[in-house]
PDB file of C-alpha atoms in Angstrom:
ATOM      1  CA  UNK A   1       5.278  -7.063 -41.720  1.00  0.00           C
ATOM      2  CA  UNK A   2       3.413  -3.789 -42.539  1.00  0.00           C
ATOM      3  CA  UNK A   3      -0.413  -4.798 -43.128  1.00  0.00           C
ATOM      4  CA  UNK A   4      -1.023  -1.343 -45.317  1.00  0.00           C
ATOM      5  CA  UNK A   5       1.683  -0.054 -46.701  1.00  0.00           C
ATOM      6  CA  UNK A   6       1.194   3.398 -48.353  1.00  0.00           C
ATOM      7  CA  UNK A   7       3.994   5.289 -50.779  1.00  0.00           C
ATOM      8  CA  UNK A   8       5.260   7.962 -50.868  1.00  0.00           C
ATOM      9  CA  UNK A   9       5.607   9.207 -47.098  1.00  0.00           C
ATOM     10  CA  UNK A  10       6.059  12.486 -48.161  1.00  0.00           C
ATOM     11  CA  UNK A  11       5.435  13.997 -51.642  1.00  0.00           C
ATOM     12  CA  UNK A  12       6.190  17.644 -52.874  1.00  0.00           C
ATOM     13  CA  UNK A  13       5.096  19.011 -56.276  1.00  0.00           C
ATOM     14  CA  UNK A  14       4.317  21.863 -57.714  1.00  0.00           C
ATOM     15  CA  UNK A  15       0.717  23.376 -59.317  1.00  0.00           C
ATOM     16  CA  UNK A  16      -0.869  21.346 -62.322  1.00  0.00           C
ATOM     17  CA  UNK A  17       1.359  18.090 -61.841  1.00  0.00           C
ATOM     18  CA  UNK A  18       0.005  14.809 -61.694  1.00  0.00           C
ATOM     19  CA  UNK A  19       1.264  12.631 -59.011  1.00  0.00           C
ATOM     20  CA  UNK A  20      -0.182   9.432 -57.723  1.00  0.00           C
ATOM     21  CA  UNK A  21      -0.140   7.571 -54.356  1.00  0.00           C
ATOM     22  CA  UNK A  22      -0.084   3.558 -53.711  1.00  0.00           C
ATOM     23  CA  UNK A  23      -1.508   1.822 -51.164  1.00  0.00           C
ATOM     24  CA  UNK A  24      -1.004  -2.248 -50.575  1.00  0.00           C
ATOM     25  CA  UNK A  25      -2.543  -4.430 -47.834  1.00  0.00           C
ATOM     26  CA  UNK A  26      -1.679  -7.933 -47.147  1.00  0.00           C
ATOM     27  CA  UNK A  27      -4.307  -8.649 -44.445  1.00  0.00           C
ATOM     28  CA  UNK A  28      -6.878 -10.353 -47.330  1.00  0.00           C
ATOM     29  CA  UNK A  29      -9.069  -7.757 -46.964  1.00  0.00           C
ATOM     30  CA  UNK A  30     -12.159  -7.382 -49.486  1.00  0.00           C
ATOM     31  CA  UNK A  31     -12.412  -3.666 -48.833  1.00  0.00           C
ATOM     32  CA  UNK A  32     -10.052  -0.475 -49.318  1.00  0.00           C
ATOM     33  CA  UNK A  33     -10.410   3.054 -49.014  1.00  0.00           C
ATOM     34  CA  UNK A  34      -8.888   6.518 -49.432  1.00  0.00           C
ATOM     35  CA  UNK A  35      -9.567   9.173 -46.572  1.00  0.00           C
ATOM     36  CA  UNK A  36      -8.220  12.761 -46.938  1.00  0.00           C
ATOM     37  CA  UNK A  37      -6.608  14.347 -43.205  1.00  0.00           C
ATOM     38  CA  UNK A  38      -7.004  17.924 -43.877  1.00  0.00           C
ATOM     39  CA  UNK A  39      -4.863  20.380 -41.048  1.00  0.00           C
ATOM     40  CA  UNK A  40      -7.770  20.664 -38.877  1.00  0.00           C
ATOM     41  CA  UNK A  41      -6.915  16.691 -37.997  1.00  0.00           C
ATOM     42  CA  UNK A  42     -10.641  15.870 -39.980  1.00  0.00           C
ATOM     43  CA  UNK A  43     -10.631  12.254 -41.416  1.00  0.00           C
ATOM     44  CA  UNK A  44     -13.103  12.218 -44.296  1.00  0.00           C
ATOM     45  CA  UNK A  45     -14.127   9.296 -46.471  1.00  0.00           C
ATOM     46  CA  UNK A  46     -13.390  10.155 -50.332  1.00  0.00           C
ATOM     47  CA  UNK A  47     -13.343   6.364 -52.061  1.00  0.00           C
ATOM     48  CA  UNK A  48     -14.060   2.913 -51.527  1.00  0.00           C
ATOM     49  CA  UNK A  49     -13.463  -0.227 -53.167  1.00  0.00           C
ATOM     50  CA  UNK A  50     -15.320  -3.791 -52.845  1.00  0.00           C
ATOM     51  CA  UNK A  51     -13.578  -6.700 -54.268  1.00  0.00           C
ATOM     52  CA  UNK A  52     -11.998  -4.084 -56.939  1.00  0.00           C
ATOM     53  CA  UNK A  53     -15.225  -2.374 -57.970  1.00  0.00           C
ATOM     54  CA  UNK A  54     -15.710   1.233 -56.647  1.00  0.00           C
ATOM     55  CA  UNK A  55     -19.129   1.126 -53.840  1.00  0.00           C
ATOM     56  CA  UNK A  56     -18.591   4.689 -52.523  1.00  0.00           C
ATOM     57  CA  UNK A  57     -17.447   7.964 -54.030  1.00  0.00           C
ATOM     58  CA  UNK A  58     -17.645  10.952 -51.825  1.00  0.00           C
ATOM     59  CA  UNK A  59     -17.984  14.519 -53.618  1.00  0.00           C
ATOM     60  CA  UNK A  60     -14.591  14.646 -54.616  1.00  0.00           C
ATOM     61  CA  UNK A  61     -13.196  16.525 -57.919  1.00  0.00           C
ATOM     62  CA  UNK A  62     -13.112  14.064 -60.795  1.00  0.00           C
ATOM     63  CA  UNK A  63      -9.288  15.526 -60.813  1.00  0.00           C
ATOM     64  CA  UNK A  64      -9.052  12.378 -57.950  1.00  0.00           C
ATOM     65  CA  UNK A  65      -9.230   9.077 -59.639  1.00  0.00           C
ATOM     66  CA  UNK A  66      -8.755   6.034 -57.885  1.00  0.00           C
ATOM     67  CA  UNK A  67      -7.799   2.365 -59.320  1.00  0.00           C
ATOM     68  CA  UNK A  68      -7.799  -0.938 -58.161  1.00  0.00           C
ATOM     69  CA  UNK A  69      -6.181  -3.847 -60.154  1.00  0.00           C
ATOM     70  CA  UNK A  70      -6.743  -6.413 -57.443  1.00  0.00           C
ATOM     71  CA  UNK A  71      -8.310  -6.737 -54.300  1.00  0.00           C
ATOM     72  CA  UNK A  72      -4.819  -5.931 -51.935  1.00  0.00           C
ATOM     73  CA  UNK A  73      -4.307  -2.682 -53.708  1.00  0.00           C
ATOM     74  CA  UNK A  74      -5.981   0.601 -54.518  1.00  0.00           C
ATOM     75  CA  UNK A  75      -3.660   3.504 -55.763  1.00  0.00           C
ATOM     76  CA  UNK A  76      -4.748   7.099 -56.227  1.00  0.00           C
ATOM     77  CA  UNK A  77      -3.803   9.540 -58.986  1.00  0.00           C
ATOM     78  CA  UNK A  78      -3.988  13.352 -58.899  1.00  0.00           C
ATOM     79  CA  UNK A  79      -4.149  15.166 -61.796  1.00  0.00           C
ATOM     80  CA  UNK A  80      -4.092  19.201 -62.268  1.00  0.00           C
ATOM     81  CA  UNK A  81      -2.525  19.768 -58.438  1.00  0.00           C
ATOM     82  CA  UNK A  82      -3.877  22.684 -56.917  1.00  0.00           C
ATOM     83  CA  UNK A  83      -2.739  24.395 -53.518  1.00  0.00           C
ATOM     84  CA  UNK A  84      -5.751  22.974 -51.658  1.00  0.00           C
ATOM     85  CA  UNK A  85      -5.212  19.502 -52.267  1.00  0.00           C
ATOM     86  CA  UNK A  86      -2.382  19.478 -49.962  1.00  0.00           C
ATOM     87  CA  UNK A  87      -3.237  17.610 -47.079  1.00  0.00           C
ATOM     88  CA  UNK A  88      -2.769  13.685 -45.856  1.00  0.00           C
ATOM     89  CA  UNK A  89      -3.644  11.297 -47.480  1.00  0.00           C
ATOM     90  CA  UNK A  90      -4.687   7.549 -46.125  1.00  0.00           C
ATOM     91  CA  UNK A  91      -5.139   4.642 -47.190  1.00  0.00           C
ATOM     92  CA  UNK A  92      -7.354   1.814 -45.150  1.00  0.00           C
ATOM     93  CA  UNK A  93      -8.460  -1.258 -45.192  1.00  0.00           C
ATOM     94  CA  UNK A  94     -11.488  -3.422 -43.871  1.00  0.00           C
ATOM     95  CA  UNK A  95     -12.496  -7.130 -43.233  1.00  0.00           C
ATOM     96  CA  UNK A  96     -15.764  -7.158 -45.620  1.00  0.00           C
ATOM     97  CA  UNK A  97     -18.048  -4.230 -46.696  1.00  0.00           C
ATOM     98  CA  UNK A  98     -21.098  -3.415 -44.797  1.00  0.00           C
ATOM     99  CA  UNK A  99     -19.915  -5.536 -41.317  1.00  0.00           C
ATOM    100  CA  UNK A 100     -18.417  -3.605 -38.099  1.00  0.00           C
ATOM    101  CA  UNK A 101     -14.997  -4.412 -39.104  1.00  0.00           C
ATOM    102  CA  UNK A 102     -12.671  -1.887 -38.286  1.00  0.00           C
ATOM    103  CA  UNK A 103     -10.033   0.099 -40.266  1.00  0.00           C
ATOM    104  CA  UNK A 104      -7.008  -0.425 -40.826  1.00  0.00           C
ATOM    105  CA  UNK A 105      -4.638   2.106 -41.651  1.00  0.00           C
ATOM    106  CA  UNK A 106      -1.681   2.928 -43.176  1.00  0.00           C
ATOM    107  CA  UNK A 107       0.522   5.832 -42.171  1.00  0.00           C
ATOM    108  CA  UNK A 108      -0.369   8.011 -44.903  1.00  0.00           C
ATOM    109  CA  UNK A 109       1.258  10.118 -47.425  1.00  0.00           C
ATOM    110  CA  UNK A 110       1.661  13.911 -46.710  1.00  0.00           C
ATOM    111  CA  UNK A 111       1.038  16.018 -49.655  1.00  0.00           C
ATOM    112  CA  UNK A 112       2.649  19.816 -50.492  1.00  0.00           C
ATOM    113  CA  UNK A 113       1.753  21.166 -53.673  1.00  0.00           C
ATOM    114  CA  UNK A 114       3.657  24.438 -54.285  1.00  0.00           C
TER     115      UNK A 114
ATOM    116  CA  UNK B   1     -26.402  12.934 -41.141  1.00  0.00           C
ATOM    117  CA  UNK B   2     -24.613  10.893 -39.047  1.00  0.00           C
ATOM    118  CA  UNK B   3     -22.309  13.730 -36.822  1.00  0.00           C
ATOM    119  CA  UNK B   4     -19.622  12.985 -34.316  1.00  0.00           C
ATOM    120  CA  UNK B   5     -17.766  15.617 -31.947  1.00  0.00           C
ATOM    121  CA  UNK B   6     -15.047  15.566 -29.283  1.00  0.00           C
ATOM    122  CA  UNK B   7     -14.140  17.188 -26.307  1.00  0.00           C
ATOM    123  CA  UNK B   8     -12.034  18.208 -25.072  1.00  0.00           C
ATOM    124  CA  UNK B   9     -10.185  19.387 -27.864  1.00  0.00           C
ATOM    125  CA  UNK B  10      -6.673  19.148 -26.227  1.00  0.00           C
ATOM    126  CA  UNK B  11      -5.754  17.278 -22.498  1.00  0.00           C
ATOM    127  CA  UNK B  12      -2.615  17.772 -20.554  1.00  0.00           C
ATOM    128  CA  UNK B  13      -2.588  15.594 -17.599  1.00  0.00           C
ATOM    129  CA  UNK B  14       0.134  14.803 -15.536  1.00  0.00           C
ATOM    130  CA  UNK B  15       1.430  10.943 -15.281  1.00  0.00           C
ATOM    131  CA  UNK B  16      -0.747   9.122 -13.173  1.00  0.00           C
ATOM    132  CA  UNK B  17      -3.689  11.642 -13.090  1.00  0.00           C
ATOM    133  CA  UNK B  18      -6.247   9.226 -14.479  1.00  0.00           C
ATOM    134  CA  UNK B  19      -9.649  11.343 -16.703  1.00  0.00           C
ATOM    135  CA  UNK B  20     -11.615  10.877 -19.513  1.00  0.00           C
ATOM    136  CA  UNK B  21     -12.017  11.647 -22.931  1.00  0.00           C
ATOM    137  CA  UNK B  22     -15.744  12.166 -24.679  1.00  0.00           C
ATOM    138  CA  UNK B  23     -17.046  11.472 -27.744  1.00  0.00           C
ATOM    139  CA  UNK B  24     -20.806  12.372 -28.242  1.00  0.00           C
ATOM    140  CA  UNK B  25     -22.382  11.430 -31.559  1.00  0.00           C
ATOM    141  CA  UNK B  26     -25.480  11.544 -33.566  1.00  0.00           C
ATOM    142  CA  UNK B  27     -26.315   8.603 -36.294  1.00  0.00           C
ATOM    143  CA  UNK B  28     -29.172   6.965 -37.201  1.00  0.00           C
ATOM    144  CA  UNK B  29     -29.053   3.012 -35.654  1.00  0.00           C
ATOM    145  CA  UNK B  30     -25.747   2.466 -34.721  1.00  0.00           C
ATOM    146  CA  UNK B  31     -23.559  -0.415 -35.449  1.00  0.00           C
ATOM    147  CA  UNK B  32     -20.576   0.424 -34.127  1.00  0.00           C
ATOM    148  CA  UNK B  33     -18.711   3.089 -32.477  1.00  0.00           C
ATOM    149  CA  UNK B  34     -15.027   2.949 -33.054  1.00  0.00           C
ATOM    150  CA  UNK B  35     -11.955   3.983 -30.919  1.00  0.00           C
ATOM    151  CA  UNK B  36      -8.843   5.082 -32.813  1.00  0.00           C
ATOM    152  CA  UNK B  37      -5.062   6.266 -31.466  1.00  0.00           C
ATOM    153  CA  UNK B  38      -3.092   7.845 -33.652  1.00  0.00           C
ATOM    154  CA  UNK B  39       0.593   9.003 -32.990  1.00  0.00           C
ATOM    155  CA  UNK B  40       2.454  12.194 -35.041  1.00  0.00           C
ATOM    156  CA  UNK B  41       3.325  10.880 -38.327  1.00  0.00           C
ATOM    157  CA  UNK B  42       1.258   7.699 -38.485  1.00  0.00           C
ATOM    158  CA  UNK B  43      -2.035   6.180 -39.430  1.00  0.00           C
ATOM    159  CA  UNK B  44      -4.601   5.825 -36.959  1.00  0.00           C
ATOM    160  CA  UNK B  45      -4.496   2.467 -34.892  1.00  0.00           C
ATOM    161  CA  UNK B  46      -7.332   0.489 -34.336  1.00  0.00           C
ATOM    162  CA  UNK B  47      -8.400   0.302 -30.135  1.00  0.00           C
ATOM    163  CA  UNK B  48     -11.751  -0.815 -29.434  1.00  0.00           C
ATOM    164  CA  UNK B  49     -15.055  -1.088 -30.996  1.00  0.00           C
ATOM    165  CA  UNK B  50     -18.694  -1.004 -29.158  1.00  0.00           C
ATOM    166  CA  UNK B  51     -21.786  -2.116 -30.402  1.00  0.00           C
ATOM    167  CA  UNK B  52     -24.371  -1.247 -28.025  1.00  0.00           C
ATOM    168  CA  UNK B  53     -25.079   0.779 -24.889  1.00  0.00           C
ATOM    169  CA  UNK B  54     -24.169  -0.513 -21.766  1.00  0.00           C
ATOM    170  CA  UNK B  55     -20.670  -1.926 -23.501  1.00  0.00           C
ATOM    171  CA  UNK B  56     -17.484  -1.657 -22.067  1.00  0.00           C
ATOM    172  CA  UNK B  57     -14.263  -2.556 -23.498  1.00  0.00           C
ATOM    173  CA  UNK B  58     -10.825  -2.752 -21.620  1.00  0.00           C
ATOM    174  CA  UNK B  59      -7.064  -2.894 -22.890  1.00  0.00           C
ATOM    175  CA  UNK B  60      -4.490  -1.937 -20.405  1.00  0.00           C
ATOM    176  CA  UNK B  61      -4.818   2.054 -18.911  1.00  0.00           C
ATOM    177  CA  UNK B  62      -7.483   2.248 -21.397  1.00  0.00           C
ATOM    178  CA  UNK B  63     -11.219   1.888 -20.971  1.00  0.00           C
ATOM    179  CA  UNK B  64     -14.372   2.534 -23.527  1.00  0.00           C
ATOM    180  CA  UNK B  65     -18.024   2.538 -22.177  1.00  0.00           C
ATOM    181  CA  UNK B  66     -21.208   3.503 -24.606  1.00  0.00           C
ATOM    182  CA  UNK B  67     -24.333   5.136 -24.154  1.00  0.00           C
ATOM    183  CA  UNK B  68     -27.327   6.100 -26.542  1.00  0.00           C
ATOM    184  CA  UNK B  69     -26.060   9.297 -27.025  1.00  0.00           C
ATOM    185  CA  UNK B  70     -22.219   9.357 -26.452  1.00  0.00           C
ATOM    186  CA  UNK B  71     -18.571   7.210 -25.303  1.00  0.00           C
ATOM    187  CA  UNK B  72     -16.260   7.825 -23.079  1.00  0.00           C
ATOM    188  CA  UNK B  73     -12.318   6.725 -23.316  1.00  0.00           C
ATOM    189  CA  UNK B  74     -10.956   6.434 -19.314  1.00  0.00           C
ATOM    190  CA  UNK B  75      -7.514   6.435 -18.915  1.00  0.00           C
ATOM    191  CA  UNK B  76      -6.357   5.447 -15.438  1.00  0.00           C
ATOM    192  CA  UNK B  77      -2.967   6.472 -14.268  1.00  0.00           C
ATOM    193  CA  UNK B  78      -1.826   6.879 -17.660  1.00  0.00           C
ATOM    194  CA  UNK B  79       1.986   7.123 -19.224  1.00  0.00           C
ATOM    195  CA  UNK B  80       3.812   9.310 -21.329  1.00  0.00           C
ATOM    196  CA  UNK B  81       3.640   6.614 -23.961  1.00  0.00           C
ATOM    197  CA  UNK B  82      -0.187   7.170 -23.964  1.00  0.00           C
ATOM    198  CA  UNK B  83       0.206  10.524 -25.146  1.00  0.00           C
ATOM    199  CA  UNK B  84      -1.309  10.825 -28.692  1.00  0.00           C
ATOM    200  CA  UNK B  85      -4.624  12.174 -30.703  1.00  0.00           C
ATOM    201  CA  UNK B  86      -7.394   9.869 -30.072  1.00  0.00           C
ATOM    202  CA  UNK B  87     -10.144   9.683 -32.503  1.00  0.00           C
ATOM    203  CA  UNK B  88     -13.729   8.443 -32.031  1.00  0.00           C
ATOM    204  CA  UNK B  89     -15.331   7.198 -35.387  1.00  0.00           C
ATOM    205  CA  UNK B  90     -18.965   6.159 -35.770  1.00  0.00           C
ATOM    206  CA  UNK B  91     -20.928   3.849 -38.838  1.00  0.00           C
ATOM    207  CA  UNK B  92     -24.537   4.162 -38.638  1.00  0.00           C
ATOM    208  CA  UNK B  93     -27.174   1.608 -40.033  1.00  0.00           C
ATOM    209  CA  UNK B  94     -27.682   3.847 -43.223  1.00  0.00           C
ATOM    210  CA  UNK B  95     -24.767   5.273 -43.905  1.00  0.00           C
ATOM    211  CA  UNK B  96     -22.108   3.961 -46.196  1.00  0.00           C
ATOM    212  CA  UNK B  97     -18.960   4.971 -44.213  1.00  0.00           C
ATOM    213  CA  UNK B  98     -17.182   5.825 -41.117  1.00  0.00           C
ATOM    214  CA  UNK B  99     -17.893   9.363 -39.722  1.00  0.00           C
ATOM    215  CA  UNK B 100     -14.965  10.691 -37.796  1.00  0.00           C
ATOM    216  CA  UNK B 101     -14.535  13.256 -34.851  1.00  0.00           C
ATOM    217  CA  UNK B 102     -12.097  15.892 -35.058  1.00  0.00           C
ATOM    218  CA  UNK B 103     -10.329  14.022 -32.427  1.00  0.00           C
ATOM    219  CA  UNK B 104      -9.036  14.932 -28.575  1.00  0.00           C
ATOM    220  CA  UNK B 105      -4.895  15.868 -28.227  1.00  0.00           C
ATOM    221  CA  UNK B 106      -3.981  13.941 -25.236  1.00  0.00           C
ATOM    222  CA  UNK B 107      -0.349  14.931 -23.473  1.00  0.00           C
ATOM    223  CA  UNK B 108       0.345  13.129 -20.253  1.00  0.00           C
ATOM    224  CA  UNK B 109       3.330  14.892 -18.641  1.00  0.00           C
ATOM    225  CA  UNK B 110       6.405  13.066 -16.693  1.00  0.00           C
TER     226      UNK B 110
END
């Protein structure tokens, strides 16, 4: 049983697609996020959802939006690709907002835009 | 601003030469400081978390300890299989998120 589950593994496009990402957890977590894994191996925070509703939203182009129709998922859409969006791309979850909970991770999505 | 760095960057050790990783960090109040593995092509996996200085947390070759300023990730005679990027991760008391290091490469040779 995969606790967060991420798709697609791998996902090559070219320059001004659109292309989303989807992320379920089945662990009954109340929170979910999306952290970018540029080459340099950085994890940084870019969203994160409470009980659906969005709490945090890092200085990321509006070209990211993020969408949660329920609690165990939170998918990510790209619009307008560019070459500097390629990176990877994880999704997490956590116990409750706000408490030391850990994350949980999926195994992320790598991202090639051409 | 809550900052978190690693050293070294990269390890090579060979198997059973035991050493230790660091992770030195600046936050304001900290409520937890977070221990992460992660292995080529995955997500990273959850290892220990400590709360205060003066913690120490154990799991098999691996062993976390916390002070006011910085952690430290022993590994005693470790494995191949323990070869992998470990990540330190912090979340202060007024900060919203987790702040990550850039991580330490650890490759323990047969």
């Amino acid at each position: 049983d995969t606790a967060v589950s991420q798709t697609p593994k791998y996902l090559v496009t070219q320059m001004g697609n659109d292309k989303s990402i989807k992320c379920e957890q089945n662990l009954g977590h109340d929170t979910m996020y999306w952290y970018k894994q540029d080459s340099k191996k950085f994890l940084k925070i870019m969203f994160s959802y409470n009980n659906k509703e969005l709490i945090i939203n890092e200085t990321v182009p509006n070209r990211f939006s993020p969408k949660s129709p329920d609690k165990a998922h939170l998918n990510l859409h790209i619009n307008s690709l560019e070459l500097g969006d390629s990176a990877v791309y994880f999704c997490a979850s956590s116990l409750e907002w706000g408490f030391n909970s850990p994350l949980h991770f999926g195994n992320g999505t790598r991202l090639t835009v051409t | 601003e809550d900052q978190v760095t690693q050293s070294p960057e990269a390890l090579r050790l060979q198997e059973g030469e035991s050493s230790s990783l660091n992770c030195s960090y600046t936050v304001s109040g900290l409520r937890g400081l977070f221990w992460y593995r992660q292995d080529p092509g995955k997500g990273p996996e959850f290892l220990f978390t400590l709360y205060s200085a003066g913690e120490e947390k154990e799991k098999e070759r691996l062993k976390a300890t916390l002070t006011k300023k910085e952690s430290f990730l022993h590994i005693t005679a470790p494995k191949p299989e323990d070869s992998a990027t470990y990540l330190c991760a912090v979340l202060g008391n007024y900060g919203q998120n987790f702040v990550f290091g850039p991580g330490t490469r650890l490759s323990v040779l047969p």
